[in-house]
Coordinates of C-alpha atoms in Angstrom, one line a residue:
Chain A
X1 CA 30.7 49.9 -43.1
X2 CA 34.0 50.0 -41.2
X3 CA 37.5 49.5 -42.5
X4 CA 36.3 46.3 -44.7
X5 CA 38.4 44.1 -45.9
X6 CA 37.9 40.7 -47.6
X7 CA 40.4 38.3 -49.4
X8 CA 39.8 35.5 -51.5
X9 CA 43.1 33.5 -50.9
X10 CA 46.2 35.6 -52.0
X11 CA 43.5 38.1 -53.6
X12 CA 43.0 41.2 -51.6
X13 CA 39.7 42.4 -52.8
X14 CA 38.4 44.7 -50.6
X15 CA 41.3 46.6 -48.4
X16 CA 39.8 48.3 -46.0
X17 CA 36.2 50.5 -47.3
X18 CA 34.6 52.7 -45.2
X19 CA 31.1 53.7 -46.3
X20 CA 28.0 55.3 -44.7
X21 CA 25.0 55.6 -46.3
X22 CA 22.0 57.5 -45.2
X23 CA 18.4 56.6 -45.2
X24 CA 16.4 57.3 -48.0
X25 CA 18.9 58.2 -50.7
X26 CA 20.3 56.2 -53.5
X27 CA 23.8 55.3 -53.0
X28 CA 25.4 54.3 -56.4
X29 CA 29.0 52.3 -56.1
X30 CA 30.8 53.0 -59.0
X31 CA 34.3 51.6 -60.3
X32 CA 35.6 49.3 -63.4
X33 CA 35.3 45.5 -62.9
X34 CA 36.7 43.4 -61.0
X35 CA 37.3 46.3 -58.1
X36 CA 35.0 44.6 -55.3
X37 CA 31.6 46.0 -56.1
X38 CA 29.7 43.2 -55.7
X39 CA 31.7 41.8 -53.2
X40 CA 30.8 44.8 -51.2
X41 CA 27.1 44.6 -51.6
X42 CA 27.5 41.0 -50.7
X43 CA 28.4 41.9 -47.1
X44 CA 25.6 44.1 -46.3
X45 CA 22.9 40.6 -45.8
X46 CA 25.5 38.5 -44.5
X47 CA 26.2 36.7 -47.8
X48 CA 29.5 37.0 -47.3
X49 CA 31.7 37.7 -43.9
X50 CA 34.3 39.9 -43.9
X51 CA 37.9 39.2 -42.8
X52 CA 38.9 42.1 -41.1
X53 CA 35.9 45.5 -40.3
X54 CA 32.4 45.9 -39.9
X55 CA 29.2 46.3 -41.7
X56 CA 26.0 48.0 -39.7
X57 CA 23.0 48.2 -40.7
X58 CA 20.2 49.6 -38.4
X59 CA 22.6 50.2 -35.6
X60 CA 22.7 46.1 -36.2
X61 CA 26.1 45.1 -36.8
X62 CA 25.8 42.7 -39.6
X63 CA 28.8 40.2 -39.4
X64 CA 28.5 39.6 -35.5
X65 CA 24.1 38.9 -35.7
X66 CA 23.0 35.0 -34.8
X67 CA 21.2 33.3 -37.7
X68 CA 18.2 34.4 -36.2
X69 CA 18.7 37.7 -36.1
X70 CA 20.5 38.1 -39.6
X71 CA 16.8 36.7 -41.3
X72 CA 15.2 39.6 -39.4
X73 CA 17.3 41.8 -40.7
X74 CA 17.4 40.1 -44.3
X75 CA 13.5 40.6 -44.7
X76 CA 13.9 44.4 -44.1
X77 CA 16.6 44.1 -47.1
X78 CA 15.1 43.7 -51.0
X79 CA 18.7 42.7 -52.8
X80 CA 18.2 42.7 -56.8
X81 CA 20.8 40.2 -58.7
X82 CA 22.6 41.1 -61.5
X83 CA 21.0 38.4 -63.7
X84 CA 17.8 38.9 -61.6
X85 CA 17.9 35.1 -60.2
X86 CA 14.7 34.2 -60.7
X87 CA 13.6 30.4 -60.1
X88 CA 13.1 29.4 -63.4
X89 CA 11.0 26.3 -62.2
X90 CA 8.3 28.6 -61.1
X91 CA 6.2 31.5 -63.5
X92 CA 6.3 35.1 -62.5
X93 CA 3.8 35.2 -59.9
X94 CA 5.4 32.2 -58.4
X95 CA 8.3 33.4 -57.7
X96 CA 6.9 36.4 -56.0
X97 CA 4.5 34.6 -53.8
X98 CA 7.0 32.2 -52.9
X99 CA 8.9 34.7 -50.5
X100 CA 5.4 35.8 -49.2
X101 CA 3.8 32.8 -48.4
X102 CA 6.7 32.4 -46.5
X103 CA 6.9 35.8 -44.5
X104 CA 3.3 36.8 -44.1
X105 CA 0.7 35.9 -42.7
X106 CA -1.6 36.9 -46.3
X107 CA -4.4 34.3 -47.4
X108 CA -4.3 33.1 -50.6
X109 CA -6.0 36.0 -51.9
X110 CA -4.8 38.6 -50.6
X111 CA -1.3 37.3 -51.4
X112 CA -2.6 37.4 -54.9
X113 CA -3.7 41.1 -54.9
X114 CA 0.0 42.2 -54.0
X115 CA 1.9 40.0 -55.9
X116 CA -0.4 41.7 -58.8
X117 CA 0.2 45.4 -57.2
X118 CA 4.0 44.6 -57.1
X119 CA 3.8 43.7 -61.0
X120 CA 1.8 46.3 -61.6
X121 CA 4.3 48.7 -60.2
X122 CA 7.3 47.2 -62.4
X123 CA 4.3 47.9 -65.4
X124 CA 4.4 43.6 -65.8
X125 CA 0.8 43.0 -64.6
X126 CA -0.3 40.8 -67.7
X127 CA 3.0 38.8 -67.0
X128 CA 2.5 36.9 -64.2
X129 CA 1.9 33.4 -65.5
X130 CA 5.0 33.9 -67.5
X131 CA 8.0 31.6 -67.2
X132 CA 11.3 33.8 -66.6
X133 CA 13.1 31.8 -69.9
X134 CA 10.2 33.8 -71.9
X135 CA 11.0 37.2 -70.7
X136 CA 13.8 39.5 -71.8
X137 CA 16.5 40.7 -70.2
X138 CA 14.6 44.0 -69.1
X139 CA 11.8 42.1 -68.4
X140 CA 12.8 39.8 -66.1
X141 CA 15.3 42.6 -64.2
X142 CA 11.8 44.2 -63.3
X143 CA 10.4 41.3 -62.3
X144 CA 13.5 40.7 -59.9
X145 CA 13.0 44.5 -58.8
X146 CA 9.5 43.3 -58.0
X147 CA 10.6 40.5 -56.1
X148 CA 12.8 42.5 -54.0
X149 CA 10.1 44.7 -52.7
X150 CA 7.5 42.1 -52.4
X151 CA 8.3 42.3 -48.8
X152 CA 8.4 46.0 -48.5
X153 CA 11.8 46.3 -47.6
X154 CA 13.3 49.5 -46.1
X155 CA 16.5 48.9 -48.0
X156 CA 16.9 47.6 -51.6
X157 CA 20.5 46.8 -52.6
X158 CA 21.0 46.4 -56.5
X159 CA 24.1 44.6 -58.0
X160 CA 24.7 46.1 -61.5
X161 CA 21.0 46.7 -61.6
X162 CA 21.1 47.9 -66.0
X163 CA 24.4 46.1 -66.7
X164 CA 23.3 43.8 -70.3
X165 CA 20.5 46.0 -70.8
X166 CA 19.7 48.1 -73.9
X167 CA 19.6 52.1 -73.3
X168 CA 15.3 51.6 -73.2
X169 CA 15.6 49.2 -70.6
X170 CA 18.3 51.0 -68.7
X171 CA 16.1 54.0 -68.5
X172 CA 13.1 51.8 -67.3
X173 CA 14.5 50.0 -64.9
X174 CA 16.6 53.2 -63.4
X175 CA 13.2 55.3 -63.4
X176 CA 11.4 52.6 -61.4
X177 CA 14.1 52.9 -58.7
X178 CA 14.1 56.3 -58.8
X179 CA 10.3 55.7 -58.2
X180 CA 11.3 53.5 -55.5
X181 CA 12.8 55.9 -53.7
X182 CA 10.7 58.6 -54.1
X183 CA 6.9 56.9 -53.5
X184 CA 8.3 54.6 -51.2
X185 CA 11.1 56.2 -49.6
X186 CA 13.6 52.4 -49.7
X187 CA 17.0 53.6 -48.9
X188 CA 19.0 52.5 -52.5
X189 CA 22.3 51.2 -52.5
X190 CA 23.4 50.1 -56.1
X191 CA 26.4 48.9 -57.8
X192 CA 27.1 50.1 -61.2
X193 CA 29.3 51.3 -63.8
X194 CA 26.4 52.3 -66.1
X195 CA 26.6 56.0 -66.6
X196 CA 23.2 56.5 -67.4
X197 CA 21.8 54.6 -64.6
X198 CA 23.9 56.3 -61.8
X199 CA 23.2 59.9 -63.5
X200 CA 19.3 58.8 -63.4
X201 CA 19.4 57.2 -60.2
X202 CA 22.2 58.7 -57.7
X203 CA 21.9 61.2 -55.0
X204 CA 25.3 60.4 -54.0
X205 CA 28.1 58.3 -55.6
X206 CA 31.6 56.3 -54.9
X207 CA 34.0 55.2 -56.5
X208 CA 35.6 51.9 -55.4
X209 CA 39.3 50.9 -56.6
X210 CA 41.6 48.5 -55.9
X211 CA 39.2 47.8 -53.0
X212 CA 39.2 51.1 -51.7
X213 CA 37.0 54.2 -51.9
X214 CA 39.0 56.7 -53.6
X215 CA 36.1 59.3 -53.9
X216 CA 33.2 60.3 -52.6
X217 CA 30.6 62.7 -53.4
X218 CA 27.7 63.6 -56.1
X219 CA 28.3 62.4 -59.4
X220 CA 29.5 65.7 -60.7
X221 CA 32.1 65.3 -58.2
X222 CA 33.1 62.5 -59.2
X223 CA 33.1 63.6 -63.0
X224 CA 35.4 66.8 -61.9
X225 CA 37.4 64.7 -59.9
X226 CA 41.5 64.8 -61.2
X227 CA 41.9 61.0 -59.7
X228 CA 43.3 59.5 -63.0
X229 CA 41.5 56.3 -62.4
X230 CA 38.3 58.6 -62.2
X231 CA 39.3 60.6 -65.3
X232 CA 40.0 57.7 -67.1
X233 CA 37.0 55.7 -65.9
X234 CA 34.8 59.3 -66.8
X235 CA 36.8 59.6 -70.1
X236 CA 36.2 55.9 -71.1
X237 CA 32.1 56.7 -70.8
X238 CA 32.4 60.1 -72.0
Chain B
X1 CA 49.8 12.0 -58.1
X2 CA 50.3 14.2 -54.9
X3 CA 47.0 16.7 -56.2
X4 CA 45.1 13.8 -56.6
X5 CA 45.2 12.7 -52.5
X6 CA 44.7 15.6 -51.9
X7 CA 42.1 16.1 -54.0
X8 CA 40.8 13.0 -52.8
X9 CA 40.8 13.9 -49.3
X10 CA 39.4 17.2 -49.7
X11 CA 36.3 16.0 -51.7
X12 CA 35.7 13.5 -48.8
X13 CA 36.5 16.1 -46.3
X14 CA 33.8 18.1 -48.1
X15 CA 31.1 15.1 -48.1
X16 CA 31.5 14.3 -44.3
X17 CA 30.8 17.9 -43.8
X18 CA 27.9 18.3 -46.2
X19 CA 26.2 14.7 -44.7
X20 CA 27.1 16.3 -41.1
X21 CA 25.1 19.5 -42.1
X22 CA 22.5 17.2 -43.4
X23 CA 21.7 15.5 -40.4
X24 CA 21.8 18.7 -38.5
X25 CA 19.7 20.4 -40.8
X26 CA 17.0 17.4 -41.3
X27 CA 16.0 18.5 -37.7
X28 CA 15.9 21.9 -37.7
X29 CA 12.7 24.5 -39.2
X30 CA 11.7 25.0 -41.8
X31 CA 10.5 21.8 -42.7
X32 CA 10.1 21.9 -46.3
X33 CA 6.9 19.0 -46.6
X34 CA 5.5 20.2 -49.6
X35 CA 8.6 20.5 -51.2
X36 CA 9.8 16.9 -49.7
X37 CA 6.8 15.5 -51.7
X38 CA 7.1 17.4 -54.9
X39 CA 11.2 15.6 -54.4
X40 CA 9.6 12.6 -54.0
X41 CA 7.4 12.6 -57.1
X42 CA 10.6 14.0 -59.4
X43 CA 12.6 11.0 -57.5
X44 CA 9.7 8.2 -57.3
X45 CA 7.5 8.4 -60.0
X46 CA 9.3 9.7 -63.0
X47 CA 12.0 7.4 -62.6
X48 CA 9.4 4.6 -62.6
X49 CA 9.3 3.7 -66.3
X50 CA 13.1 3.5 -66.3
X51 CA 13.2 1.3 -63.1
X52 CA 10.7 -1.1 -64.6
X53 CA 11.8 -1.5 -68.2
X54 CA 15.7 -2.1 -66.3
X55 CA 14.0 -4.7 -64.1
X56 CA 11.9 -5.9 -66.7
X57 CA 14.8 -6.4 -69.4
X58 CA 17.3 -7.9 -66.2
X59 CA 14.5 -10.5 -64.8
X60 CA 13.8 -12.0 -68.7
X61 CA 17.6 -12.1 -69.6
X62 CA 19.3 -13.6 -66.1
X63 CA 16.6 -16.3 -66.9
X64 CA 18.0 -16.7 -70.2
X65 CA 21.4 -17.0 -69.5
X66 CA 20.9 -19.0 -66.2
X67 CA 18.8 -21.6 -67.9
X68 CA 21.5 -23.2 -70.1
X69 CA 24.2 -23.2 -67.5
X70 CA 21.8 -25.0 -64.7
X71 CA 20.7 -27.4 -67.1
X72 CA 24.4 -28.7 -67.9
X73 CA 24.5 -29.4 -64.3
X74 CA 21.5 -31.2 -64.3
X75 CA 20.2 -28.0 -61.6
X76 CA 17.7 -26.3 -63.9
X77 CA 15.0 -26.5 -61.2
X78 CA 16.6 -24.6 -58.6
X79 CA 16.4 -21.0 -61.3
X80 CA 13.2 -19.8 -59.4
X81 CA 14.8 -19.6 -56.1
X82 CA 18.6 -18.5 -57.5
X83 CA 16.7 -15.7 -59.8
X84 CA 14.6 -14.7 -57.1
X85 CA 17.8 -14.2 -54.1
X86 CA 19.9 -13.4 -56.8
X87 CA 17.1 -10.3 -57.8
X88 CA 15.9 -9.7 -54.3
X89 CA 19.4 -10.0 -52.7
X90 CA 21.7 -8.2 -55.0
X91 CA 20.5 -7.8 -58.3
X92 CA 17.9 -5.3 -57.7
X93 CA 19.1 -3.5 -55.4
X94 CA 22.0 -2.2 -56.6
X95 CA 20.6 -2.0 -60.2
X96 CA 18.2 0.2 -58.9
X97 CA 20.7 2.8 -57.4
X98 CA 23.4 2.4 -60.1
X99 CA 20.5 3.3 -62.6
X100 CA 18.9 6.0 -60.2
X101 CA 22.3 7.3 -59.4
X102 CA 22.6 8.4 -63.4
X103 CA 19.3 10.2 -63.4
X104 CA 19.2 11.8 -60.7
X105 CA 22.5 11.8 -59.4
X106 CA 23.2 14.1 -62.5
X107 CA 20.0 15.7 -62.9
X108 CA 20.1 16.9 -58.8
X109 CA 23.6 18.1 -59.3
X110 CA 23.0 19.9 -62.6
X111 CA 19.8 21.6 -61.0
X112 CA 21.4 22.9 -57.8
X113 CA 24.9 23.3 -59.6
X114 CA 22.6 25.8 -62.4
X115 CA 21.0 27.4 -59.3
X116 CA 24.5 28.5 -57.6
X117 CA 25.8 29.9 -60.7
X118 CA 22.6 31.8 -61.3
X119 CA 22.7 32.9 -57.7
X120 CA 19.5 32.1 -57.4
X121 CA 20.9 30.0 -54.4
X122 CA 21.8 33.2 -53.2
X123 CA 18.6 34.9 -53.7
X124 CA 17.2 31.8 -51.1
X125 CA 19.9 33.2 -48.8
X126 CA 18.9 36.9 -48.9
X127 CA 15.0 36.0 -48.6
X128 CA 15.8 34.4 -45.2
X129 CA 14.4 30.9 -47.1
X130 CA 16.7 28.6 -46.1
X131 CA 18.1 27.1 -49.0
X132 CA 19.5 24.1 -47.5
X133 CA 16.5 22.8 -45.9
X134 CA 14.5 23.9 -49.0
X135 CA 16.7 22.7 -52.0
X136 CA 19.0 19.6 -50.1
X137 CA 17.3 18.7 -47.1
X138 CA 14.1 17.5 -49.3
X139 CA 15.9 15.9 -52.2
X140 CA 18.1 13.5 -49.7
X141 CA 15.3 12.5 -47.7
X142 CA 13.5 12.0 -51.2
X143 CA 16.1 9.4 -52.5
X144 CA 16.5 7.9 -49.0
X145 CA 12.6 7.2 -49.3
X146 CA 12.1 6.2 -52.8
X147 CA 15.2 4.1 -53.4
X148 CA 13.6 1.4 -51.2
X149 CA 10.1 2.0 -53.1
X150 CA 12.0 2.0 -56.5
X151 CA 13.5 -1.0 -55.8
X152 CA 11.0 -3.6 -54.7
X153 CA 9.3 -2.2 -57.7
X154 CA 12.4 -3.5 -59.5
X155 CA 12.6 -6.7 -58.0
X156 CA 8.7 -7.2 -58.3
X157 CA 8.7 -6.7 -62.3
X158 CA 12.2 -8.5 -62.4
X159 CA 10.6 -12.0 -60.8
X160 CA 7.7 -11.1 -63.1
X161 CA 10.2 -10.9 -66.3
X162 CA 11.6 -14.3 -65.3
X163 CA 9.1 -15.6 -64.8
X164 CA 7.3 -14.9 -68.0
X165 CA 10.4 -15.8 -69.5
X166 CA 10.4 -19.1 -67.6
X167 CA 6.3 -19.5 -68.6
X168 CA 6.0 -18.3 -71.6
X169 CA 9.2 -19.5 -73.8
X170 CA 10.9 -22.5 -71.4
X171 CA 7.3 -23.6 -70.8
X172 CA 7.9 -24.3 -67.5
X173 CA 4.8 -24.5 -64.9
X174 CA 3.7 -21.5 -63.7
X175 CA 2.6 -23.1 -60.0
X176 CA 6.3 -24.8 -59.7
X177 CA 7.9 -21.5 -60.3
X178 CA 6.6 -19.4 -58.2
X179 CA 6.4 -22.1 -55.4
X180 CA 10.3 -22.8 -56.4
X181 CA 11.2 -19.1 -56.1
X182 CA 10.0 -18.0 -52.7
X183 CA 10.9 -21.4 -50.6
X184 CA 14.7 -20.2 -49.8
X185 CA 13.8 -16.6 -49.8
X186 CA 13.8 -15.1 -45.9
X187 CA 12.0 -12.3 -45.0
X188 CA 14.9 -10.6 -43.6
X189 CA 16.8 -10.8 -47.3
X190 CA 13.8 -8.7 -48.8
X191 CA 13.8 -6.2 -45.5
X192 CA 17.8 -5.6 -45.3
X193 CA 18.4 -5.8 -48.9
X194 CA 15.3 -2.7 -49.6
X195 CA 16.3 -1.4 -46.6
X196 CA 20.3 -0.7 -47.8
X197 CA 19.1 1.1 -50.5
X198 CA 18.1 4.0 -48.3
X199 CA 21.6 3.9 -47.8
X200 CA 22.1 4.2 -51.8
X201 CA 20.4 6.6 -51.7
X202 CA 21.9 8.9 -49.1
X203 CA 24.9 8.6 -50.7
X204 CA 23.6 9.9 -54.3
X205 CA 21.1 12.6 -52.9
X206 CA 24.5 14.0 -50.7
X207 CA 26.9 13.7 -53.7
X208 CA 24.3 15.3 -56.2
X209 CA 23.4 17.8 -53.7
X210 CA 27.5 18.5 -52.5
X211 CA 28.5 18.7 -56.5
X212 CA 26.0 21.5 -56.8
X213 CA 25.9 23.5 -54.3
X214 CA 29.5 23.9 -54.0
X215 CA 29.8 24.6 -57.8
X216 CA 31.7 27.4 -58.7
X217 CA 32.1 29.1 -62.5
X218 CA 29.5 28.9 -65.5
X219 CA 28.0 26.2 -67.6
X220 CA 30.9 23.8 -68.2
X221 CA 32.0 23.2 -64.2
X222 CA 27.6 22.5 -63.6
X223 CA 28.0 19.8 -66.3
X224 CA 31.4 18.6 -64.9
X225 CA 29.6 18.4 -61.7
X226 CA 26.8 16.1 -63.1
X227 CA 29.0 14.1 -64.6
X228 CA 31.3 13.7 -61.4
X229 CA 28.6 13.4 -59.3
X230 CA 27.3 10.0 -61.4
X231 CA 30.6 8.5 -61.4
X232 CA 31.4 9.3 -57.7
X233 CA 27.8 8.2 -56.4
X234 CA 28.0 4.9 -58.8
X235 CA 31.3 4.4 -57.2
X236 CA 30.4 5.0 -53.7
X237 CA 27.2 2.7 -53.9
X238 CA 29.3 -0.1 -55.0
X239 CA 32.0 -0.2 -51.9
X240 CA 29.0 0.7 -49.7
X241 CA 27.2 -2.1 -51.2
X242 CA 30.2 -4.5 -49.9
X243 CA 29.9 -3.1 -46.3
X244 CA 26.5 -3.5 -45.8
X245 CA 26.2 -7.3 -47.5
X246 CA 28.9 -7.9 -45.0
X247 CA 27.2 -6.5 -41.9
X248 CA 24.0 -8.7 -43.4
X249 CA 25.7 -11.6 -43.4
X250 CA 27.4 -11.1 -39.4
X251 CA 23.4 -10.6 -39.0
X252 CA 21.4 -13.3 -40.7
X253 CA 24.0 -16.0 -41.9
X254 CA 24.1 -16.2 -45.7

């Protein structure tokens, strides 16, 4: 992403973030709240337009695609809510087959088996005729994750993928991305201000404030860095 | 007193809109059938037993209180045929939607209004499902379609209250009633008087729809939303209802 910037009336939430981030690494976005990380991630499906810059993803540049276009690009992209939005009218293995019946061309069956393989790979294989108001918090983040991939996507963006989470569940669900990554080579952008789930999960880190990007680099960068926004935001987690 | 025109105008700016991008929408894929009849059961048939005990409860009391005023005027034999216009005409009709507005004007707007704020909504978006088609598309072309239904149902078991009111404790014949109560009755007041009630229900599957999916903040704005979305819908049926009794009368006379 180019020179973003996105206001929400007299709010100036992002001003001006440039970004790149390369294929088959996990990206975390780091900051305190309220700087524009979600916001951010937001602009990468065309959830939200930006004001002024430009988002690209696979030479594709986001903002400018026809509707069209934009759900071909949107089925190559698994995005992970922070409260997992799960239909809550529909069990487990509904809400994963809903998005395949739609985009494959599967039997019934066969739909089945990988709506079972994608539980199986969250470890949530005996869950699937669960409703999601039965599930924990972990539990139904790992469902979500398993939604997201149900379509294999190439790209899996995760807003505050651990945030309400217990340190257990934190290191679950950051393991299973790292497993992402690694066994299925998706390309990981996440928003985050968990610690433990960028130091698990990150090959490379920034740090957003004020709706800039104020450093870049691995996560001991960051930790070293003498920004005092970092060093406080480091020194608050320490 | 200034906020509230503006207000005003801004909620009806945002209706026109939403009904514009309904129309749009209604022919454009996906075309969500399944979904459209799952809408039209949660519409139709669980609002049945509310429709019928409301007509039910309507047909046995306007009988009641009719009776005793007609007979002062020595016109007690004309209450088959003023319960059945008054029930066919009016009466059920906009019972119907007033009653249908509460349940699922609030319970459409509470739905889609808990959906947003759980950006599950969003999670439609991102999946390339369409969630206008899929979540307002079906509901407004479910109330446009099962108003109607719901309402001759009303005015079927209203007649039928009467007239088992009009049977049963005025002992009146049973043959004279129900030759009394269709002689005035025209074909086109059943059609236009069903048929405005797809209107009705235009009006509450938009508003429910607009109040939700336009909801913005937690728990307390969704039920706000319901809330608002029963009143304004209520409202709306009412001065529609004036309208369209107008353009039925420039049609077929009174």
């Amino acid at each position: 992403m180019r020179n973003l910037h996105k206001s929400f009336g007299s709010v100036a939430v992002l001003r001006g973030v440039s970004l790149d981030v390369p294929r088959g690494v996990c990206t975390a976005v780091m900051g305190g709240s309220g700087t524009g990380k979600s916001v951010l991630i937001k602009h990468i499906v065309g959830l939200m337009a930006p004001d002024k810059g430009a988002v690209w993803v696979h030479k594709q540049r986001v903002d400018r695609l026809k509707e069209a276009e934009l759900d071909k690009l949107r089925l190559r992209v698994g995005f992970l809510f922070q409260g997992g939005a799960l239909f809550d009218s529909m069990t487990v293995a509904e809400n994963l087959d809903f998005i395949l019946s739609r985009h494959s061309a599967l039997g019934a069956s066969a739909r089945a088996e990988r709506v079972q393989e994608a539980l199986e790979w969250v470890n949530l294989g005996n869950k699937s005729g669960d409703f999601p108001a039965a599930l924990s918090g972990g539990q139904r983040k790992r469902i979500a994750l398993a939604r997201s991939i149900i379509l294999k996507p190439d790209i899996l963006l995760c807003d505050e993928p651990t945030t309400g989470l217990d340190p257990v569940s934190v290191r679950v669900v950051s393991e299973l991305l790292v497993r992402l990554r690694d066994a299925l080579g998706i390309t990981i952008v996440s928003i985050t201000h968990d610690l433990l789930c960028a130091e698990i999960t990150a090959d490379r880190t920034c740090f957003l404030h004020q709706g800039r990007v104020v450093e870049e680099g691995t996560l001991a960068m960051l930790k070293a860095s003498s920004h005092p926004e970092l060093r406080n935001f480091f020194g608050a987690h320490a | 007193m200034r906020d509230l025109i503006v207000g005003a105008l801004e909620r009806t700016a945002g209706l026109t809109f939403f009904a514009l991008e309904f129309c749009k929408k209604c022919f454009r894929r996906p075309f969500e059938g399944r979904e459209l009849l799952n809408q039209m059961d949660e519409a139709g048939s669980k609002s049945l037993l509310l429709v019928v005990v409301t007509g039910l409860s309507i047909g046995a009391v306007l009988s009641m209180q009719s009776r005793g005023t007609l007979a002062r005027f020595g016109a007690e034999s004309v209450l088959p045929s003023m319960l059945a216009l008054s029930v066919i005409k009016e009466i059920g009709p906009v019972l119907t939607s007033l009653v249908l507005a509460g349940r699922l004007g609030a319970g459409i707007a509470a739905e889609i209004g808990s959906m947003r704020v759980t950006e599950q909504i969003d999670a439609l978006e991102v999946a390339a499902l369409k969630p206008f088609n899929y979540l307002v598309v079906t509901r407004v072309l479910a109330c446009m379609v099962m108003f109607p239904v719901l309402t001759i149902c009303c005015d079927v078991v209203a007649l039928t209250g009467g007239f088992l009111e009009s049977v049963i404790a005025a002992g009146t014949d049973y043959r004279l009633f129900i030759d009394r109560a269709f002689a005035d009755v025209r074909l086109s007041d059943v059609t236009f008087s069903t048929a405005k009630t797809s209107v009705f229900g235009l009006i509450v599957g938009i508003v429910g729809c607009e109040m939700g999916y336009h909801v913005r903040g937690g728990t307390r704005e969704v039920g706000r939303s319901a809330m608002q979305a029963v009143v304004l819908s209520s409202l709306l049926i009412l001065v529609a209802d004036v309208f369209l009794v107008r353009i039925s009368l420039a049609l077929f006379g009174g």
